[in-house]
GROMACS .gro file of N, CA, C and O in nm:
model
  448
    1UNK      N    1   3.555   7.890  18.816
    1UNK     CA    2   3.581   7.759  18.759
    1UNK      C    3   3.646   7.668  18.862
    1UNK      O    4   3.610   7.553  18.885
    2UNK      N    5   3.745   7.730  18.921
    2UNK     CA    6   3.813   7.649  19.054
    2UNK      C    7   3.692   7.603  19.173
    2UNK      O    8   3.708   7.498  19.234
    3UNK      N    9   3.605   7.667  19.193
    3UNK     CA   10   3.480   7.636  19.253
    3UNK      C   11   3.429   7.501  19.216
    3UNK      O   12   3.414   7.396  19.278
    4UNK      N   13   3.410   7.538  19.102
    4UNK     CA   14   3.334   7.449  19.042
    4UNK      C   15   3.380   7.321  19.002
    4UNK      O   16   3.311   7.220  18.992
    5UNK      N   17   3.512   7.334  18.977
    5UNK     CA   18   3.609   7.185  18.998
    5UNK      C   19   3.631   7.154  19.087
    5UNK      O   20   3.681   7.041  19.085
    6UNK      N   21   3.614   7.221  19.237
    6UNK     CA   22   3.580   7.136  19.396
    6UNK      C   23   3.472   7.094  19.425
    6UNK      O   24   3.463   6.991  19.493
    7UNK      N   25   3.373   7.156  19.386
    7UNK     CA   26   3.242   7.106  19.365
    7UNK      C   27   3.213   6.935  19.288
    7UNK      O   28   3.162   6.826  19.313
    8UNK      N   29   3.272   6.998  19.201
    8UNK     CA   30   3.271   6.827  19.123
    8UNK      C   31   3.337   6.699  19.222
    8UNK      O   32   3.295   6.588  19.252
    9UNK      N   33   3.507   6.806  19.265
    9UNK     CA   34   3.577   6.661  19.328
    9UNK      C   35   3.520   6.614  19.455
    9UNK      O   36   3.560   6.507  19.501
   10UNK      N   37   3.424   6.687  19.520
   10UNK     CA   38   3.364   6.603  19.619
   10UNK      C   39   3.345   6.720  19.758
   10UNK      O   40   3.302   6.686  19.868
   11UNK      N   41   3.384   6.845  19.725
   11UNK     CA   42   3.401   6.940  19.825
   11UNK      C   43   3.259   7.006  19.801
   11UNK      O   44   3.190   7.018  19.700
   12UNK      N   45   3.238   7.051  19.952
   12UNK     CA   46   3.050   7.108  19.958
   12UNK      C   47   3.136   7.265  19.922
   12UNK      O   48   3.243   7.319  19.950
   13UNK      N   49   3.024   7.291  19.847
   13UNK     CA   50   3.009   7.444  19.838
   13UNK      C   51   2.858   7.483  19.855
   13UNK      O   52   2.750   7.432  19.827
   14UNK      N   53   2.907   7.604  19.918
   14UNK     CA   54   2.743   7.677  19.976
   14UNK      C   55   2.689   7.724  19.850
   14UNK      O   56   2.757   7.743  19.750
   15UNK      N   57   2.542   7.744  19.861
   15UNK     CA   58   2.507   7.797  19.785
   15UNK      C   59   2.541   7.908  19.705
   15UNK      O   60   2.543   7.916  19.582
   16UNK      N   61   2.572   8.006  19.805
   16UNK     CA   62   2.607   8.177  19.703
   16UNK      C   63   2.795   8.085  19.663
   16UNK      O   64   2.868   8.158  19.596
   17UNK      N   65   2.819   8.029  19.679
   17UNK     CA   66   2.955   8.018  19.596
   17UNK      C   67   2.929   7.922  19.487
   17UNK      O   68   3.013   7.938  19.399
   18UNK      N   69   2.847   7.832  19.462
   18UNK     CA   70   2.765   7.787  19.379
   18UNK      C   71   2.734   7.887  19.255
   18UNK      O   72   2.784   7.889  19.143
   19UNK      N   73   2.629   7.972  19.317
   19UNK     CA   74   2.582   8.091  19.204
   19UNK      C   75   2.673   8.133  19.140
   19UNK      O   76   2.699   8.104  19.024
   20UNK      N   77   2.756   8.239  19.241
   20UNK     CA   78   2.852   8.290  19.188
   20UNK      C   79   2.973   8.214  19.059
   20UNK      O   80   3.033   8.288  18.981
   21UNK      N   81   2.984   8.126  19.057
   21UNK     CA   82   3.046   8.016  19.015
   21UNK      C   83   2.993   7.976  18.879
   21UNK      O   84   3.058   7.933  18.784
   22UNK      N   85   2.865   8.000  18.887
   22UNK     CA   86   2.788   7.928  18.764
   22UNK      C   87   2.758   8.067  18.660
   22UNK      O   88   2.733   8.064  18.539
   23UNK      N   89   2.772   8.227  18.782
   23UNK     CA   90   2.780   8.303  18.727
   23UNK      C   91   2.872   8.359  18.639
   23UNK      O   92   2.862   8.388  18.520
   24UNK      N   93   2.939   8.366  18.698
   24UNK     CA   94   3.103   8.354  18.650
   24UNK      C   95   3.114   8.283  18.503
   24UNK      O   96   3.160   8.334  18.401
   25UNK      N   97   3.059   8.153  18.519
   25UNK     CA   98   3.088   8.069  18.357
   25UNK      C   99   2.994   8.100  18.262
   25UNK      O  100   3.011   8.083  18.141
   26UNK      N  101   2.872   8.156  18.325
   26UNK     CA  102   2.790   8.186  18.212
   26UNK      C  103   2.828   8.278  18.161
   26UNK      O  104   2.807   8.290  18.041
   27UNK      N  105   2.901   8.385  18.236
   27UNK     CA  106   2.887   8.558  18.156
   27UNK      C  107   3.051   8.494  18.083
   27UNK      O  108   3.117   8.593  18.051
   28UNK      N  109   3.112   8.387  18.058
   28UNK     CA  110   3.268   8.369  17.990
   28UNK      C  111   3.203   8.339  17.875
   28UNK      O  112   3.212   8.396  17.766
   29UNK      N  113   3.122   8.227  17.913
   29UNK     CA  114   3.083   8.149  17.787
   29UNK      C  115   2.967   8.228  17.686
   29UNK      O  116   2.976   8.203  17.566
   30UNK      N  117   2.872   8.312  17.726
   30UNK     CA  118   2.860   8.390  17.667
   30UNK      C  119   2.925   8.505  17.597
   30UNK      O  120   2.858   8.561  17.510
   31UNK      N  121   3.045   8.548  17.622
   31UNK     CA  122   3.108   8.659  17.610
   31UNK      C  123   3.152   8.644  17.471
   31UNK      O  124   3.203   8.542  17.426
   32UNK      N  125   3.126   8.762  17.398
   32UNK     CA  126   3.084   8.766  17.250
   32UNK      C  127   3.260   8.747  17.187
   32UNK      O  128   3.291   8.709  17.074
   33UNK      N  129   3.346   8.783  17.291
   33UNK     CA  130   3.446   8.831  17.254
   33UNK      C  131   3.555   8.668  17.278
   33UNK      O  132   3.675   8.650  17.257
   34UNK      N  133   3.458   8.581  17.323
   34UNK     CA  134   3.524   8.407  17.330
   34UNK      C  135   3.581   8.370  17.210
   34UNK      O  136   3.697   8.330  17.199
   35UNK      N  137   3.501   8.381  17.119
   35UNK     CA  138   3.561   8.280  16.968
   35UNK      C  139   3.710   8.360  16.934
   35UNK      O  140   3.815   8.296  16.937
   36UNK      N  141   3.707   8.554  16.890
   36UNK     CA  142   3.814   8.605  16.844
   36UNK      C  143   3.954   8.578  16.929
   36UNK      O  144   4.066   8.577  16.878
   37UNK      N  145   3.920   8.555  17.095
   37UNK     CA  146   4.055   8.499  17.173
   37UNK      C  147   4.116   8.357  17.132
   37UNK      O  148   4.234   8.331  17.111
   38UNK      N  149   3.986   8.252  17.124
   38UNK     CA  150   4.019   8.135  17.111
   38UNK      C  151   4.110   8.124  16.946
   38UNK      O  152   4.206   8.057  16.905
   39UNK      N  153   4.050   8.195  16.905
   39UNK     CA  154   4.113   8.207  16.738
   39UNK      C  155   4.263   8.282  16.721
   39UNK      O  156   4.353   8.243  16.646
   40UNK      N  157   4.265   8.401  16.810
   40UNK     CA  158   4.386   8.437  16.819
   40UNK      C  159   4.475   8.340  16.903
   40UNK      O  160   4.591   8.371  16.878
   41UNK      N  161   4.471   8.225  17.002
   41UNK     CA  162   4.578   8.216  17.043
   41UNK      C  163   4.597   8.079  16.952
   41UNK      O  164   4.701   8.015  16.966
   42UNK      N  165   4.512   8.041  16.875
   42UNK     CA  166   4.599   7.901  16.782
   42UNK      C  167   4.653   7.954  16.701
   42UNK      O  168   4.756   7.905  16.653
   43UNK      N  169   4.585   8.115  16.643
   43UNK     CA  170   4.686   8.147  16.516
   43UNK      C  171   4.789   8.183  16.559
   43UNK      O  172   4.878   8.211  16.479
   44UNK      N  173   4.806   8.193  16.668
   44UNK     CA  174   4.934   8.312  16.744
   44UNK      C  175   5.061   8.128  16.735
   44UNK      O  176   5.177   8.139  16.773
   45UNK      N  177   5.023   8.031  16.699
   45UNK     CA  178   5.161   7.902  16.702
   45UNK      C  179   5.170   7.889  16.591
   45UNK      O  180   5.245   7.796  16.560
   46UNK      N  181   5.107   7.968  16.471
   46UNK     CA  182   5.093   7.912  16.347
   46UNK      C  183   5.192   8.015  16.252
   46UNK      O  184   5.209   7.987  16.133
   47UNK      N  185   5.251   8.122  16.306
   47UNK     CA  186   5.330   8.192  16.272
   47UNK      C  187   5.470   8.178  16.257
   47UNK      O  188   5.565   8.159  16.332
   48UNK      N  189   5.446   8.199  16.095
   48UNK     CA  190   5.604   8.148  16.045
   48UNK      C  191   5.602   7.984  15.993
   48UNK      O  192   5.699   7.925  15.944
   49UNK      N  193   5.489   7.937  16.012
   49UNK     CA  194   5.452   7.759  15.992
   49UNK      C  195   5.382   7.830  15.853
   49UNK      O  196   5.437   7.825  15.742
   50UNK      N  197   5.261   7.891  15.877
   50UNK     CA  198   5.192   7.870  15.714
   50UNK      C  199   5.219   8.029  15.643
   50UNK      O  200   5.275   8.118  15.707
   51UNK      N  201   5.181   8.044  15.535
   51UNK     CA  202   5.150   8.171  15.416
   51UNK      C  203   5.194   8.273  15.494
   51UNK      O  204   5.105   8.299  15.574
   52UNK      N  205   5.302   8.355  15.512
   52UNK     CA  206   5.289   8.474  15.534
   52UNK      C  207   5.145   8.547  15.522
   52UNK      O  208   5.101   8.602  15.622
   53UNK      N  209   5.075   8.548  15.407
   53UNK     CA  210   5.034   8.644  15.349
   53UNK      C  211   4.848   8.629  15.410
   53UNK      O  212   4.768   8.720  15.424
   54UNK      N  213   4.827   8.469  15.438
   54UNK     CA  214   4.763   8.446  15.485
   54UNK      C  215   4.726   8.445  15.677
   54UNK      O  216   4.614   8.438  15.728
   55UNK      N  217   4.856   8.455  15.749
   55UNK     CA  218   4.874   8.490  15.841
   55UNK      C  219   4.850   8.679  15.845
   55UNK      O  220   4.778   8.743  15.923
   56UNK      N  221   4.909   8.714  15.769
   56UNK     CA  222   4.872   8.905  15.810
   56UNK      C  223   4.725   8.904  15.809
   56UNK      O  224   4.661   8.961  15.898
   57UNK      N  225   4.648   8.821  15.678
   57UNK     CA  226   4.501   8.839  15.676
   57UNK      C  227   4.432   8.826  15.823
   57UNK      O  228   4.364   8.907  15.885
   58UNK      N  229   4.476   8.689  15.857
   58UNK     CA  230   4.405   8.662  15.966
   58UNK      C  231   4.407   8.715  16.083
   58UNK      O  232   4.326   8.703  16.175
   59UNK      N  233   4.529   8.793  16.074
   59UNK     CA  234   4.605   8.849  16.206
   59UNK      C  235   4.567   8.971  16.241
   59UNK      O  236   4.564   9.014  16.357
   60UNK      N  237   4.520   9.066  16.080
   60UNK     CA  238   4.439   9.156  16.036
   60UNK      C  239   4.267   9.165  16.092
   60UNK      O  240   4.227   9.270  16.143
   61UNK      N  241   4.187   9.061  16.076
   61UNK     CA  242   4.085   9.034  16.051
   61UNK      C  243   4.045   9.075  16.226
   61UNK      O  244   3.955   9.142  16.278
   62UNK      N  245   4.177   8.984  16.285
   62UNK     CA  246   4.133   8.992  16.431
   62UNK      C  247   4.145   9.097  16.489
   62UNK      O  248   4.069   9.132  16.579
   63UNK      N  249   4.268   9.186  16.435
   63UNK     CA  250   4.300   9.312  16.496
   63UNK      C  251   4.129   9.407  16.467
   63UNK      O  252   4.058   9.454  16.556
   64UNK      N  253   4.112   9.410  16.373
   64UNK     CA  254   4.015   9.504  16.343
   64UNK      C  255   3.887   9.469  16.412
   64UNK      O  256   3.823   9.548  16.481
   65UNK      N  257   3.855   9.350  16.389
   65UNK     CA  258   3.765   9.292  16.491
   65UNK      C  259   3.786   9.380  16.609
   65UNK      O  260   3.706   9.470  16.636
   66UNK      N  261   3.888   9.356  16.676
   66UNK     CA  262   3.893   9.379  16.799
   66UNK      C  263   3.847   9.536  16.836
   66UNK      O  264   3.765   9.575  16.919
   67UNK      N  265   3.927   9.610  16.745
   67UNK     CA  266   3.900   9.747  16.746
   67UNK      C  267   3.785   9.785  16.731
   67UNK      O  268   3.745   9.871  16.809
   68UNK      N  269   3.714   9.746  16.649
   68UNK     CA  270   3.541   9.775  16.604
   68UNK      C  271   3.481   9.721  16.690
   68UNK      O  272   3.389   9.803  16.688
   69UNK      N  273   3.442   9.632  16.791
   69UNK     CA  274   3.388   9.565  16.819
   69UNK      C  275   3.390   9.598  16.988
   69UNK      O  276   3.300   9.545  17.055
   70UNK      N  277   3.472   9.669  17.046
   70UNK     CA  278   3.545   9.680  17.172
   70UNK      C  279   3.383   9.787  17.250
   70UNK      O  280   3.355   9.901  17.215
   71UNK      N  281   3.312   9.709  17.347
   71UNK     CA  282   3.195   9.795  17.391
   71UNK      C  283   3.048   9.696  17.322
   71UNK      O  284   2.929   9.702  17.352
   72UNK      N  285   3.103   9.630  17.247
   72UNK     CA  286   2.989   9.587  17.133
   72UNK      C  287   2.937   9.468  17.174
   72UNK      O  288   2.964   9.412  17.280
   73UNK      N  289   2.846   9.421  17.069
   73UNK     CA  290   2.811   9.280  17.136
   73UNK      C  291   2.821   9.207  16.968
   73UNK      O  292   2.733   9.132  16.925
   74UNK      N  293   2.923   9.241  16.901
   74UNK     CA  294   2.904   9.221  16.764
   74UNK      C  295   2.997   9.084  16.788
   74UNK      O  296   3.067   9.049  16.884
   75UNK      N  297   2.954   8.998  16.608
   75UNK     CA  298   2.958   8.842  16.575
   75UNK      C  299   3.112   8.828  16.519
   75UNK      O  300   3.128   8.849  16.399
   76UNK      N  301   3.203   8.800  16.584
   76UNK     CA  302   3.299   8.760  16.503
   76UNK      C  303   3.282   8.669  16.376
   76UNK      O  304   3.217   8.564  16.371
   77UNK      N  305   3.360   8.734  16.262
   77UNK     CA  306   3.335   8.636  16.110
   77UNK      C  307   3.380   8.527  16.130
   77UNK      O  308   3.465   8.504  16.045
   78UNK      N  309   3.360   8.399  16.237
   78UNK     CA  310   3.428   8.290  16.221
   78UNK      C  311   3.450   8.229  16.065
   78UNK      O  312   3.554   8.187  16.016
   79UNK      N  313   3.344   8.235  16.017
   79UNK     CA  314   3.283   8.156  15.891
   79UNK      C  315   3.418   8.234  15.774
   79UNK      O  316   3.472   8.189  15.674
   80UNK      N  317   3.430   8.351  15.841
   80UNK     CA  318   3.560   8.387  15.716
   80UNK      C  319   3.694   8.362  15.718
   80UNK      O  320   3.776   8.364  15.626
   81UNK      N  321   3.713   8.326  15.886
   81UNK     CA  322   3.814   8.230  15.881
   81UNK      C  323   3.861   8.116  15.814
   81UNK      O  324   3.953   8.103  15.733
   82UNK      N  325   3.748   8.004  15.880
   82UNK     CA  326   3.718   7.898  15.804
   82UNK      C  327   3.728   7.923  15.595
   82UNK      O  328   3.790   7.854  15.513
   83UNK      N  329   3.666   8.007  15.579
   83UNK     CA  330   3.688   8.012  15.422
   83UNK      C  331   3.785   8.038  15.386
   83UNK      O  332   3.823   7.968  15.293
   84UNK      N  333   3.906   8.173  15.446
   84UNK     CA  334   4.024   8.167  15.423
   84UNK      C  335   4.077   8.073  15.446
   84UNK      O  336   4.087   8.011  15.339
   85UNK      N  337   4.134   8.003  15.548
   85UNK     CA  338   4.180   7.864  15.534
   85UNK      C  339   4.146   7.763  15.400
   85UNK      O  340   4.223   7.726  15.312
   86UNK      N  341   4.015   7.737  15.418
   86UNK     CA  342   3.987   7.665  15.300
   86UNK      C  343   4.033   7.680  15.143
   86UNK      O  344   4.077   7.595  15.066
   87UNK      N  345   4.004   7.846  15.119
   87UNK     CA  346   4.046   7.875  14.997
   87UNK      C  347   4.250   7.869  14.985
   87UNK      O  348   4.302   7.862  14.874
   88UNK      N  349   4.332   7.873  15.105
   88UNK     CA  350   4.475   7.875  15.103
   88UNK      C  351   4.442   7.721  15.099
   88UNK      O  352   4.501   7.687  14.996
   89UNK      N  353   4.396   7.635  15.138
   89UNK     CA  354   4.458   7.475  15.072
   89UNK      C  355   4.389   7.435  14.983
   89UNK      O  356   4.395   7.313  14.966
   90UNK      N  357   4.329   7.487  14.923
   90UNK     CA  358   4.205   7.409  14.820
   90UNK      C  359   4.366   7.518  14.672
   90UNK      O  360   4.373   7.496  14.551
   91UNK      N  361   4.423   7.581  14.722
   91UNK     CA  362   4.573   7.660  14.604
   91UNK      C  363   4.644   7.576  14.649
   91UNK      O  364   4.750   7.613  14.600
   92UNK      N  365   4.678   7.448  14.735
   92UNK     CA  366   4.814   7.428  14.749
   92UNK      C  367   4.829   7.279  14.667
   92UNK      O  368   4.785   7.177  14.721
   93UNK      N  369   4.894   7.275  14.530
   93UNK     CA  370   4.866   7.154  14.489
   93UNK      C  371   4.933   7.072  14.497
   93UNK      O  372   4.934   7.004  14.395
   94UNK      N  373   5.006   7.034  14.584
   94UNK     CA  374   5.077   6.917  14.623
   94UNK      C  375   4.980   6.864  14.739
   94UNK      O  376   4.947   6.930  14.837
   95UNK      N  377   4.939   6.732  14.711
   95UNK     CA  378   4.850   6.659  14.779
   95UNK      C  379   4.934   6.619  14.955
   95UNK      O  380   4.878   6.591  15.061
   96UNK      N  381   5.060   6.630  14.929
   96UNK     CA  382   5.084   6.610  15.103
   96UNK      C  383   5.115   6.716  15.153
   96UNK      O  384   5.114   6.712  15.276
   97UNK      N  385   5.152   6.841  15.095
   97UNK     CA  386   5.166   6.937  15.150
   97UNK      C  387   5.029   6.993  15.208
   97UNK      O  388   5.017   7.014  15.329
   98UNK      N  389   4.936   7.016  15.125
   98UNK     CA  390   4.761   7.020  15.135
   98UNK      C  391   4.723   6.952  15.283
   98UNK      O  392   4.681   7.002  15.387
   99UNK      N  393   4.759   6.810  15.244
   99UNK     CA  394   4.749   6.754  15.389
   99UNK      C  395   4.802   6.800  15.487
   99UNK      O  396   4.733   6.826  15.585
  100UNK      N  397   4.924   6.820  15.486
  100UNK     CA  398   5.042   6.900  15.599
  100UNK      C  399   4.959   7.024  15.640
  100UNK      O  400   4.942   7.053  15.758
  101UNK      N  401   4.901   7.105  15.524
  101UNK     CA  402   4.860   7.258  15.637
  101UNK      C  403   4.726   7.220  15.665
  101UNK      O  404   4.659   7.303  15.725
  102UNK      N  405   4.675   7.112  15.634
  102UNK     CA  406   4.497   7.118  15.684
  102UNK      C  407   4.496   7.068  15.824
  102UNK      O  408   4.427   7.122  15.910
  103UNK      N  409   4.597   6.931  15.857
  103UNK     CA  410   4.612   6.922  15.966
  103UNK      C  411   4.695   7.023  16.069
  103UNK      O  412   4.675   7.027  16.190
  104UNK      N  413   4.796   7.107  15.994
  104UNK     CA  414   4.870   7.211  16.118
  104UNK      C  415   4.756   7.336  16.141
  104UNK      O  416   4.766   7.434  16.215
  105UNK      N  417   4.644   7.298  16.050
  105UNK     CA  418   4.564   7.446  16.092
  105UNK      C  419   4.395   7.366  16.085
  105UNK      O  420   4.318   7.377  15.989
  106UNK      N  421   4.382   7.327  16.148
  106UNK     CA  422   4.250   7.193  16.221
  106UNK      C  423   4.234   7.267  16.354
  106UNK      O  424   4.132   7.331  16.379
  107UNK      N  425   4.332   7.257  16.433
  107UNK     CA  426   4.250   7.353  16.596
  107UNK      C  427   4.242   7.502  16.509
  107UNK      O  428   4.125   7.541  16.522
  108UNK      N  429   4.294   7.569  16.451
  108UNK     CA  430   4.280   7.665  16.418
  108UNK      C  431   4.077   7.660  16.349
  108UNK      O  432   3.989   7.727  16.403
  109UNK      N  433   4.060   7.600  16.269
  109UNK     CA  434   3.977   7.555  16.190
  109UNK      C  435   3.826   7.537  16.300
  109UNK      O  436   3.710   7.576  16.308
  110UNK      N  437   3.921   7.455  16.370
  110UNK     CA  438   3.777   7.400  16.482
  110UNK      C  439   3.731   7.504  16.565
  110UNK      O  440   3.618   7.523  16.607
  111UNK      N  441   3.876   7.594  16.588
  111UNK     CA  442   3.815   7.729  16.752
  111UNK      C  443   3.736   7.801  16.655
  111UNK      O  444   3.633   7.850  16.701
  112UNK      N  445   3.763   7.824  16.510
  112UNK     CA  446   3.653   7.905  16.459
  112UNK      C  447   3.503   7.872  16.435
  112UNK      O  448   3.428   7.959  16.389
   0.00000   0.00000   0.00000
């Protein structure tokens, strides 16, 4: 990636550092195991902010993920993220509180 941001700012790069470079981002951005990191490190600020109970789920979901999945090329449940979330504010009936956790859990929402 550092390559590739000298590349941009105006610095020549040779070809094989080029490749390598583009190699490098393809095998990240492919890497099956992108979404469950990106998901663990927003939930990892959200602790102690929302639901206990909804935090172990999620915190759960990823652990096991991780374990099952370790060697694999398997789909993280984003989509069950997203629904847990949804279903914890669609229970919270105070209309600004509702607001309060949809926006403190939105990057959470979006990395999934």
């Amino acid at each position: 990636l550092e390559s590739l941001n000298g590349g941009m700012a105006g610095y020549l790069l040779s070809k094989d550092a080029l490749k390598q470079a583009m190699d490098a981002l393809q095998a990240a951005a492919t890497d099956s195991s992108l979404p469950v990191y990106e998901i663990d490190e927003q939930l990892s600020v959200l602790s102690g902010r929302i639901d206990a109970k909804l935090f172990d789920e999620l915190t759960n979901l990823i652990s096991e993920f991780k374990n099952l999945s370790s060697g694999s090329q398997a789909r993280f449940p984003a989509e069950k993220v997203v629904a847990m979330l949804s279903d914890q504010a669609d229970a919270i009936q105070d209309a600004s509180e509702r607001a309060a956790f949809v926006a403190l859990t939105t990057p959470l929402t979006e990395a999934a």
